[in-house]
Coordinates of N, CA, C and O in Angstrom, one line a residue:
X120 N 0.8 -1.2 0.0 CA 0.0 0.0 0.0 C 0.9 1.2 0.0 O 1.8 1.3 0.8
X121 N 0.6 2.2 -0.9 CA 1.3 3.4 -1.0 C 1.0 4.4 0.1 O 0.0 4.2 0.9
X122 N 1.7 5.5 0.2 CA 1.5 6.5 1.2 C 0.1 7.1 1.2 O -0.6 7.2 2.2
X123 N -0.3 7.5 0.0 CA -1.7 8.1 -0.2 C -2.8 7.1 0.2 O -3.7 7.5 0.9
X124 N -2.6 5.9 -0.2 CA -3.6 4.9 0.1 C -3.7 4.6 1.6 O -4.8 4.5 2.2
X125 N -2.5 4.6 2.3 CA -2.4 4.4 3.7 C -3.1 5.5 4.5 O -3.8 5.3 5.5
X126 N -2.8 6.7 4.1 CA -3.4 7.9 4.7 C -4.9 7.9 4.5 O -5.7 8.2 5.4
X127 N -5.3 7.6 3.3 CA -6.8 7.6 3.0 C -7.5 6.5 3.9 O -8.5 6.8 4.5
X128 N -6.8 5.4 4.1 CA -7.4 4.3 4.9 C -7.5 4.8 6.4 O -8.5 4.6 7.1
X129 N -6.4 5.4 6.8 CA -6.3 5.9 8.2 C -7.4 6.9 8.5 O -8.1 6.9 9.5
X130 N -7.6 7.9 7.5 CA -8.7 8.9 7.7 C -10.1 8.3 7.6 O -11.0 8.7 8.3
X131 N -10.2 7.3 6.8 CA -11.5 6.6 6.7 C -11.9 5.9 8.0 O -13.0 5.9 8.5
X132 N -10.9 5.2 8.5 CA -11.1 4.5 9.8 C -11.4 5.5 10.9 O -12.3 5.2 11.7
X133 N -10.7 6.6 10.9 CA -11.0 7.7 11.9 C -12.4 8.2 11.7 O -13.2 8.4 12.7
X134 N -12.9 8.4 10.4 CA -14.2 8.8 10.2 C -15.2 7.8 10.7 O -16.2 8.1 11.4
X135 N -15.0 6.5 10.5 CA -15.9 5.5 11.1 C -15.9 5.5 12.6 O -17.0 5.4 13.2
X136 N -14.7 5.7 13.2 CA -14.7 5.8 14.6 C -15.4 7.0 15.2 O -16.0 7.0 16.3
X137 N -15.4 8.1 14.4 CA -16.1 9.3 14.8 C -17.6 9.0 14.9 O -18.3 9.3 15.8
X138 N -18.1 8.3 13.8 CA -19.5 7.9 13.8 C -19.8 6.9 14.9 O -20.9 7.0 15.5
X139 N -18.9 6.0 15.2 CA -19.2 5.0 16.3 C -19.3 5.8 17.6 O -20.1 5.5 18.5
X140 N -18.4 6.8 17.8 CA -18.4 7.7 19.0 C -19.8 8.4 19.1 O -20.4 8.4 20.2
X141 N -20.2 9.0 18.0 CA -21.5 9.7 18.0 C -22.6 8.8 18.3 O -23.5 9.1 19.1
X142 N -22.6 7.6 17.7 CA -23.7 6.6 18.0 C -23.7 6.1 19.5 O -24.8 5.7 19.9
X143 N -22.6 6.2 20.1 CA -22.6 5.8 21.5 C -22.9 6.8 22.6 O -23.0 6.5 23.8
X144 N -23.1 8.1 22.1 CA -23.4 9.2 23.1 C -24.7 9.8 22.8 O -24.9 10.4 21.8
X145 N -25.7 9.7 23.7 CA -27.0 10.3 23.5 C -26.8 11.8 23.5 O -25.9 12.4 24.2
X146 N -27.5 12.5 22.7 CA -27.4 14.0 22.6 C -27.7 14.6 24.0 O -27.1 15.7 24.2
X147 N -28.4 14.0 24.8 CA -28.6 14.6 26.2 C -27.3 14.8 26.9 O -27.2 15.6 27.8
X148 N -26.3 14.0 26.6 CA -25.0 14.1 27.3 C -24.1 15.2 26.7 O -23.1 15.5 27.3
X149 N -24.5 15.8 25.6 CA -23.7 16.8 25.0 C -23.4 18.0 25.9 O -22.4 18.7 25.8
X150 N -24.3 18.3 26.8 CA -24.2 19.4 27.7 C -23.4 19.1 28.9 O -23.1 20.0 29.7
X151 N -23.0 17.8 29.1 CA -22.3 17.4 30.3 C -20.8 17.8 30.1 O -20.3 17.8 29.0
X152 N -20.1 18.0 31.2 CA -18.6 18.3 31.1 C -17.9 17.1 30.5 O -18.2 16.0 30.7
X153 N -16.8 17.5 29.8 CA -15.9 16.5 29.3 C -14.7 16.4 30.2 O -14.7 17.1 31.2
X154 N -13.7 15.7 29.9 CA -12.5 15.6 30.7 C -11.6 16.9 30.4 O -10.7 17.1 31.1
X155 N -12.0 17.6 29.4 CA -11.3 18.9 29.2 C -12.1 20.0 30.0 O -13.3 20.2 29.7
X156 N -11.5 20.6 31.0 CA -12.2 21.5 31.9 C -12.9 22.7 31.2 O -13.9 23.2 31.7
X157 N -12.5 23.0 30.0 CA -13.1 24.2 29.3 C -14.3 23.9 28.5 O -15.0 24.8 28.1
X158 N -14.5 22.6 28.2 CA -15.6 22.3 27.2 C -16.5 21.1 27.7 O -16.1 20.2 28.4
X159 N -17.7 21.2 27.2 CA -18.7 20.1 27.4 C -18.4 19.0 26.4 O -17.5 19.2 25.4
X160 N -19.1 17.9 26.5 CA -18.9 16.8 25.5 C -19.3 17.3 24.1 O -18.6 17.1 23.1
X161 N -20.4 18.1 24.0 CA -20.8 18.6 22.7 C -19.7 19.6 22.2 O -19.5 19.6 20.9
X162 N -19.1 20.4 23.0 CA -18.1 21.3 22.6 C -16.9 20.5 22.0 O -16.3 20.9 20.9
X163 N -16.5 19.4 22.6 CA -15.4 18.6 22.2 C -15.7 18.0 20.8 O -14.9 18.0 19.9
X164 N -16.9 17.5 20.7 CA -17.4 16.9 19.5 C -17.3 17.9 18.3 O -16.9 17.6 17.2
X165 N -17.8 19.1 18.6 CA -17.8 20.2 17.7 C -16.4 20.6 17.3 O -16.1 20.8 16.1
X166 N -15.5 20.6 18.3 CA -14.1 20.9 18.0 C -13.5 19.9 17.1 O -12.7 20.3 16.2
X167 N -13.8 18.7 17.2 CA -13.3 17.6 16.3 C -13.6 17.9 14.9 O -12.8 17.9 14.0
X168 N -14.9 18.4 14.7 CA -15.3 18.6 13.3 C -14.7 19.9 12.8 O -14.4 20.0 11.6
X169 N -14.5 20.9 13.6 CA -13.8 22.1 13.2 C -12.3 21.9 12.8 O -11.8 22.6 12.0
X170 N -11.7 20.9 13.5 CA -10.3 20.6 13.2 C -10.1 20.2 11.8 O -9.0 20.4 11.3
X171 N -11.0 19.5 11.2 CA -10.7 19.0 9.8 C -10.5 20.1 8.8 O -9.5 20.1 8.1
X172 N -11.4 21.1 8.7 CA -11.0 22.2 7.7 C -9.8 23.0 8.2 O -9.1 23.5 7.3
X173 N -9.5 23.1 9.5 CA -8.3 23.8 9.9 C -7.1 23.0 9.5 O -6.1 23.7 9.0
X174 N -7.1 21.7 9.6 CA -6.0 20.9 9.1 C -5.8 21.1 7.6 O -4.7 21.2 7.1
X175 N -6.9 21.2 6.9 CA -6.8 21.3 5.4 C -6.2 22.7 5.1 O -5.3 22.7 4.2
X176 N -6.5 23.7 5.8 CA -5.8 25.0 5.5 C -4.3 24.9 5.9 O -3.5 25.4 5.1
X177 N -4.0 24.3 7.0 CA -2.6 24.1 7.3 C -1.8 23.3 6.3 O -0.7 23.6 6.0
X178 N -2.5 22.3 5.7 CA -1.8 21.5 4.7 C -1.5 22.3 3.5 O -0.5 22.3 2.9
X179 N -2.5 23.2 3.1 CA -2.3 24.0 1.9 C -1.2 25.0 2.2 O -0.3 25.3 1.4
X180 N -1.2 25.6 3.4 CA -0.1 26.6 3.8 C 1.3 25.9 3.7 O 2.2 26.6 3.2
X181 N 1.4 24.7 4.3 CA 2.7 24.1 4.3 C 3.1 23.8 2.8 O 4.3 24.0 2.5
X182 N 2.2 23.4 2.0 CA 2.5 23.0 0.6 C 2.8 24.2 -0.3 O 3.6 24.1 -1.2
X183 N 2.1 25.3 0.0 CA 2.1 26.4 -1.0 C 2.6 27.7 -0.5 O 2.9 28.6 -1.3
X184 N 2.5 27.9 0.8 CA 2.9 29.2 1.4 C 3.7 29.0 2.7 O 3.5 29.6 3.7
X185 N 4.7 28.1 2.6 CA 5.4 27.7 3.8 C 6.1 28.8 4.5 O 6.0 28.9 5.7
X186 N 6.7 29.7 3.8 CA 7.4 30.8 4.4 C 6.5 31.7 5.2 O 6.8 32.1 6.3
X187 N 5.4 32.1 4.5 CA 4.4 32.9 5.2 C 3.8 32.2 6.4 O 3.7 32.9 7.5
X188 N 3.5 31.0 6.3 CA 2.9 30.2 7.4 C 3.9 30.2 8.6 O 3.5 30.4 9.7
X189 N 5.1 29.9 8.3 CA 6.2 29.8 9.3 C 6.3 31.2 10.0 O 6.5 31.3 11.2
X190 N 6.3 32.2 9.2 CA 6.4 33.6 9.7 C 5.3 34.0 10.7 O 5.6 34.5 11.7
X191 N 4.1 33.6 10.4 CA 3.0 34.0 11.2 C 2.7 33.0 12.3 O 2.0 33.3 13.3
X192 N 3.3 31.8 12.2 CA 3.1 30.8 13.2 C 4.1 30.9 14.3 O 5.1 30.2 14.3
X193 N 3.9 31.8 15.2 CA 4.8 32.0 16.4 C 4.0 31.9 17.6 O 2.8 31.8 17.6
X194 N 4.7 32.1 18.8 CA 4.0 32.0 20.1 C 2.8 33.0 20.2 O 1.8 32.6 20.7
X195 N 3.0 34.2 19.7 CA 2.0 35.2 19.9 C 0.7 34.9 19.1 O -0.4 34.9 19.6
X196 N 0.9 34.6 17.8 CA -0.2 34.3 16.9 C -0.9 33.0 17.3 O -2.1 32.8 17.3
X197 N 0.0 32.0 17.8 CA -0.6 30.8 18.3 C -1.5 31.0 19.5 O -2.6 30.3 19.5
X198 N -1.1 31.8 20.4 CA -1.9 32.1 21.6 C -3.2 32.8 21.1 O -4.3 32.5 21.6
X199 N -3.1 33.6 20.1 CA -4.3 34.3 19.6 C -5.3 33.3 19.0 O -6.5 33.3 19.2
X200 N -4.7 32.4 18.1 CA -5.6 31.4 17.5 C -6.2 30.5 18.5 O -7.4 30.2 18.4
X201 N -5.5 30.1 19.6 CA -6.1 29.3 20.6 C -7.1 30.0 21.4 O -8.1 29.5 21.8
X202 N -6.9 31.3 21.6 CA -7.9 32.1 22.3 C -9.2 32.2 21.5 O -10.3 32.2 22.1
X203 N -9.1 32.3 20.2 CA -10.3 32.4 19.3 C -10.9 31.0 19.2 O -12.1 30.8 19.2
X204 N -10.1 29.9 19.2 CA -10.6 28.5 19.0 C -11.5 28.1 20.2 O -12.5 27.5 20.0
X205 N -11.1 28.5 21.4 CA -11.9 28.1 22.6 C -13.3 28.5 22.5 O -14.2 27.6 22.6
X206 N -13.7 29.7 22.3 CA -15.1 30.1 22.3 C -15.8 29.6 21.0 O -17.0 29.3 21.0
X207 N -15.0 29.5 19.9 CA -15.6 29.1 18.6 C -16.1 27.7 18.7 O -17.1 27.4 18.0
X208 N -15.4 26.8 19.4 CA -15.8 25.4 19.5 C -17.1 25.3 20.4 O -17.8 24.3 20.3
X209 N -17.3 26.3 21.3 CA -18.4 26.2 22.2 C -19.7 26.5 21.5 O -19.9 27.7 21.1
X210 N -20.6 25.5 21.3 CA -21.8 25.8 20.6 C -23.0 25.5 21.5 O -24.1 25.7 21.0
X211 N -22.8 25.2 22.7 CA -23.8 25.0 23.7 C -24.9 24.0 23.2 O -24.6 23.0 22.6
X212 N -26.2 24.5 23.3 CA -27.3 23.6 22.9 C -27.5 23.5 21.4 O -28.3 22.8 20.9
X213 N -26.7 24.2 20.6 CA -26.8 24.2 19.1 C -26.1 23.0 18.5 O -26.2 22.8 17.3
X214 N -25.4 22.2 19.3 CA -24.7 21.0 18.8 C -25.8 19.9 18.7 O -26.4 19.5 19.7
X215 N -25.9 19.3 17.5 CA -26.8 18.2 17.4 C -26.0 17.1 16.6 O -25.0 17.4 16.0
X216 N -26.5 15.9 16.8 CA -25.8 14.8 16.1 C -25.8 15.0 14.6 O -24.8 14.8 13.9
X217 N -26.9 15.5 14.0 CA -27.0 15.7 12.5 C -26.0 16.8 12.1 O -25.3 16.7 11.1
X218 N -25.9 17.9 12.9 CA -24.9 19.0 12.5 C -23.5 18.4 12.6 O -22.7 18.8 11.8
X219 N -23.2 17.6 13.6 CA -21.9 17.1 13.8 C -21.5 16.2 12.6 O -20.4 16.2 12.0
X220 N -22.5 15.3 12.2 CA -22.3 14.4 11.1 C -22.0 15.2 9.8 O -21.1 15.0 9.1
X221 N -22.9 16.2 9.6 CA -22.7 17.0 8.4 C -21.4 17.7 8.3 O -20.7 17.8 7.3
X222 N -21.0 18.3 9.5 CA -19.7 19.0 9.5 C -18.5 18.1 9.3 O -17.5 18.4 8.6
X223 N -18.6 16.9 10.0 CA -17.5 15.9 9.9 C -17.4 15.4 8.4 O -16.3 15.4 7.9
X224 N -18.5 15.1 7.8 CA -18.5 14.6 6.5 C -17.9 15.6 5.5 O -17.1 15.3 4.6
X225 N -18.3 16.9 5.7 CA -17.8 17.9 4.8 C -16.2 18.1 5.0 O -15.5 18.2 4.0
X226 N -15.8 18.1 6.2 CA -14.4 18.2 6.5 C -13.6 17.0 6.0 O -12.5 17.2 5.4
X227 N -14.1 15.8 6.2 CA -13.5 14.6 5.7 C -13.4 14.6 4.2 O -12.3 14.3 3.6
X228 N -14.5 15.0 3.5 CA -14.4 15.0 2.0 C -13.4 16.0 1.5 O -12.7 15.8 0.6
X229 N -13.3 17.2 2.2 CA -12.3 18.2 1.8 C -10.9 17.6 2.0 O -10.0 17.8 1.2
X230 N -10.6 16.9 3.1 CA -9.3 16.4 3.4 C -9.0 15.3 2.3 O -7.8 15.2 1.9
X231 N -9.9 14.5 2.0 CA -9.7 13.4 1.0 C -9.4 14.0 -0.4 O -8.5 13.6 -1.1
X232 N -10.1 15.1 -0.7 CA -9.8 15.9 -1.9 C -8.4 16.4 -1.9 O -7.6 16.3 -2.9
X233 N -8.0 17.0 -0.8 CA -6.6 17.5 -0.6 C -5.6 16.4 -0.8 O -4.5 16.6 -1.4
X234 N -5.9 15.2 -0.2 CA -5.0 14.1 -0.3 C -4.8 13.6 -1.8 O -3.7 13.4 -2.2
X235 N -5.9 13.5 -2.5 CA -5.9 13.1 -3.9 C -5.0 14.1 -4.7 O -4.3 13.6 -5.6
X236 N -5.1 15.3 -4.4 CA -4.4 16.3 -5.2 C -3.0 16.6 -4.8 O -2.2 17.2 -5.5
X237 N -2.6 16.0 -3.6 CA -1.3 16.2 -3.1 C -0.2 15.5 -4.0 O -0.4 14.4 -4.3
X238 N 0.9 16.2 -4.3 CA 2.0 15.7 -5.0 C 2.9 14.9 -4.1 O 3.0 15.3 -2.9
X239 N 3.5 13.9 -4.6 CA 4.4 13.1 -3.7 C 5.5 13.9 -3.1 O 5.8 13.7 -1.9
X240 N 6.0 14.9 -3.8 CA 7.1 15.7 -3.2 C 6.6 16.7 -2.1 O 7.4 17.2 -1.4
X241 N 5.3 16.9 -2.0 CA 4.8 17.8 -1.0 C 4.7 17.1 0.4 O 4.7 17.8 1.4
X242 N 4.7 15.8 0.4 CA 4.6 15.1 1.7 C 5.7 15.4 2.7 O 5.6 15.3 3.9
X243 N 6.9 15.7 2.1 CA 8.1 16.0 3.0 C 8.2 17.4 3.3 O 9.1 17.8 4.2
X244 N 7.4 18.3 2.8 CA 7.5 19.7 3.1 C 7.1 19.9 4.6 O 6.3 19.2 5.1
X245 N 7.8 20.9 5.2 CA 7.5 21.0 6.7 C 7.7 22.4 7.2 O 8.3 23.3 6.5
X246 N 7.2 22.6 8.4 CA 7.4 23.8 9.2 C 7.5 23.4 10.6 O 7.2 22.3 11.0
X247 N 8.0 24.3 11.4 CA 8.1 24.1 12.9 C 6.8 24.7 13.6 O 6.5 25.8 13.4
X248 N 6.1 23.8 14.3 CA 5.0 24.2 15.0 C 5.4 24.5 16.5 O 6.0 23.7 17.1
X249 N 5.1 25.7 17.0 CA 5.4 26.0 18.4 C 4.5 25.1 19.3 O 3.3 24.9 19.0
X250 N 5.0 24.7 20.4 CA 4.2 23.8 21.4 C 2.9 24.5 21.8 O 1.9 23.9 22.1
X251 N 3.0 25.8 21.9 CA 1.8 26.6 22.4 C 0.7 26.5 21.4 O -0.5 26.7 21.7
X252 N 1.0 26.2 20.1 CA -0.1 26.1 19.1 C -0.9 24.8 19.2 O -2.0 24.8 19.4
X253 N -0.2 23.7 19.0 CA -0.8 22.4 19.2 C 0.3 21.5 19.8 O 1.3 21.1 19.2
X254 N 0.1 21.2 21.1 CA 1.2 20.5 21.8 C 1.5 19.2 21.2 O 2.7 18.8 21.1
X255 N 0.5 18.5 20.6 CA 0.8 17.2 20.0 C 1.6 17.3 18.7 O 2.1 16.3 18.2
X256 N 1.7 18.5 18.1 CA 2.4 18.7 16.9 C 3.7 19.5 17.1 O 4.3 20.0 16.1
X257 N 4.0 19.8 18.3 CA 5.2 20.6 18.6 C 6.4 20.1 17.8 O 6.7 18.9 17.8
X258 N 7.1 21.0 17.2 CA 8.4 20.6 16.5 C 8.1 20.6 15.0 O 7.2 21.3 14.4
X259 N 8.9 19.8 14.3 CA 8.9 19.7 12.8 C 7.6 19.0 12.4 O 7.4 17.8 12.8
X260 N 6.8 19.6 11.6 CA 5.6 19.0 11.1 C 5.6 19.0 9.6 O 5.7 20.0 8.9
X261 N 5.6 17.7 9.0 CA 5.5 17.6 7.6 C 4.1 17.5 7.2 O 3.2 17.2 8.0
X262 N 3.9 17.6 5.9 CA 2.5 17.4 5.3 C 2.0 16.0 5.7 O 0.9 15.8 6.2
X263 N 2.9 15.0 5.6 CA 2.5 13.6 6.0 C 2.1 13.5 7.4 O 1.0 13.0 7.8
X264 N 2.9 14.1 8.3 CA 2.5 14.1 9.8 C 1.2 14.8 10.0 O 0.4 14.4 10.9
X265 N 0.9 15.9 9.3 CA -0.3 16.6 9.5 C -1.5 15.8 9.0 O -2.6 15.8 9.7
X266 N -1.4 15.0 8.0 CA -2.5 14.1 7.6 C -2.7 13.0 8.7 O -3.8 12.7 9.0
X267 N -1.6 12.5 9.3 CA -1.7 11.6 10.4 C -2.4 12.2 11.6 O -3.0 11.5 12.4
X268 N -2.2 13.5 11.8 CA -2.8 14.2 12.9 C -4.3 14.1 13.0 O -4.9 14.3 14.0
X269 N -4.9 13.9 11.8 CA -6.4 13.7 11.8 C -6.8 12.7 12.8 O -7.7 12.8 13.7
X270 N -6.1 11.5 12.8 CA -6.4 10.4 13.7 C -6.0 10.8 15.2 O -6.7 10.6 16.1
X271 N -4.8 11.4 15.3 CA -4.3 11.7 16.7 C -5.3 12.7 17.3 O -5.6 12.6 18.5
X272 N -5.7 13.7 16.5 CA -6.6 14.8 17.1 C -7.9 14.1 17.5 O -8.4 14.4 18.6
X273 N -8.5 13.2 16.7 CA -9.7 12.5 17.2 C -9.4 11.7 18.4 O -10.2 11.7 19.4
X274 N -8.3 10.9 18.4 CA -8.0 10.0 19.6 C -7.9 10.8 20.9 O -8.4 10.4 21.9
X275 N -7.2 12.0 20.8 CA -7.0 12.8 22.0 C -8.4 13.2 22.6 O -8.6 13.1 23.8
X276 N -9.2 13.7 21.7 CA -10.5 14.2 22.2 C -11.5 13.1 22.5 O -12.3 13.3 23.4
X277 N -11.4 12.0 21.8 CA -12.3 10.9 22.1 C -12.0 10.4 23.5 O -12.9 10.1 24.3
X278 N -10.7 10.4 23.9 CA -10.3 10.0 25.2 C -10.9 11.0 26.3 O -11.4 10.5 27.3
X279 N -10.9 12.3 26.0 CA -11.5 13.2 26.9 C -13.0 13.0 27.1 O -13.5 13.1 28.2
X280 N -13.7 12.6 26.0 CA -15.1 12.3 26.1 C -15.3 11.0 26.9 O -16.1 10.9 27.8
X281 N -14.6 10.0 26.5 CA -14.8 8.6 27.1 C -14.5 8.7 28.6 O -15.2 8.1 29.4
X282 N -13.4 9.4 29.0 CA -13.1 9.4 30.4 C -14.2 10.2 31.2 O -14.4 9.9 32.4
X283 N -14.9 11.1 30.6 CA -15.9 11.8 31.3 C -17.2 11.0 31.4 O -17.9 11.2 32.4
X284 N -17.5 10.1 30.5 CA -18.7 9.3 30.6 C -18.6 7.9 31.0 O -19.6 7.3 31.4
X285 N -17.4 7.3 31.0 CA -17.2 5.9 31.4 C -17.0 5.9 32.9 O -16.3 6.6 33.5
X286 N -17.7 4.9 33.5 CA -17.5 4.7 35.0 C -16.1 4.3 35.2 O -15.4 3.7 34.4
X287 N -15.5 4.7 36.3 CA -14.2 4.3 36.7 C -13.9 2.8 36.5 O -14.7 2.0 37.0
X288 N -12.8 2.5 35.9 CA -12.4 1.1 35.7 C -13.1 0.4 34.6 O -12.8 -0.7 34.3
X289 N -14.0 1.0 33.9 CA -14.7 0.4 32.7 C -13.8 0.5 31.5 O -13.0 1.4 31.3
X290 N -14.0 -0.5 30.6 CA -13.3 -0.5 29.3 C -13.8 0.5 28.3 O -15.0 0.7 28.3
X291 N -12.9 1.1 27.5 CA -13.4 2.0 26.4 C -13.7 1.1 25.3 O -13.3 -0.1 25.2
X292 N -14.4 1.6 24.2 CA -14.7 0.8 23.0 C -13.4 0.2 22.4 O -13.4 -0.9 21.9
X293 N -12.3 1.0 22.4 CA -11.1 0.5 21.8 C -10.6 -0.7 22.6 O -10.1 -1.7 22.0
X294 N -10.6 -0.6 23.9 CA -10.2 -1.8 24.7 C -11.1 -3.0 24.5 O -10.6 -4.1 24.6
X295 N -12.3 -2.8 24.3 CA -13.3 -3.9 24.0 C -13.1 -4.4 22.6 O -13.7 -5.5 22.3
X296 N -12.4 -3.7 21.7 CA -12.3 -4.1 20.3 C -13.5 -3.8 19.5 O -13.7 -4.4 18.4
X297 N -14.3 -2.8 19.8 CA -15.5 -2.5 19.1 C -15.2 -1.3 18.1 O -16.1 -1.0 17.3
X298 N -14.0 -0.8 18.0 CA -13.7 0.3 17.0 C -13.1 -0.3 15.8 O -12.5 -1.4 15.8
X299 N -13.3 0.4 14.7 CA -12.9 -0.2 13.4 C -11.4 -0.5 13.3 O -11.0 -1.4 12.6
X300 N -10.6 0.2 14.0 CA -9.1 -0.1 13.8 C -8.6 -0.8 15.0 O -7.4 -0.9 15.2
X301 N -9.4 -1.4 15.9 CA -8.9 -2.2 17.0 C -8.4 -3.5 16.5 O -8.9 -4.1 15.6
X302 N -7.3 -4.0 17.2 CA -6.7 -5.2 16.8 C -7.7 -6.4 17.0 O -8.5 -6.3 17.9
X303 N -7.7 -7.4 16.2 CA -8.6 -8.5 16.3 C -8.0 -9.6 17.1 O -6.8 -9.8 17.2

């Protein structure tokens, strides 16, 4: 399997896992706190969907405007972006399962389109992400690593949601093997 095919499969599996996560959480729980002290479960779910178009913009910037992106991606602008991101993800009672599905599907389709159009030589292009911007991406970030971040971003936030709703000591769907990419 080539790089593009592998990334496409990873993003498709993540998409399936997002749908499994939505299926497992009643909308009534969206207003409950998540393991992230700033956001409810609905806010985190909404943030996951907002992440996809943001990643797509970052992919384009690394591929086509690397110097400009690196210039503006510093601690000050990173803090500003994070300051804007926090309230933008908060949708309160406006988060519904259907809106989340629609947003995720649109973001996923956009990323798949970006992947199809990506040239092989673009996968190695990179910039340095400051830790204050996205701690999981701190350091050298290639286009390939950013495509992999779709899964990591979901996994981090899925864990915040699961730990908030799972009784202490209970298994997560991944541990039970009910997720699409769980080992058999």
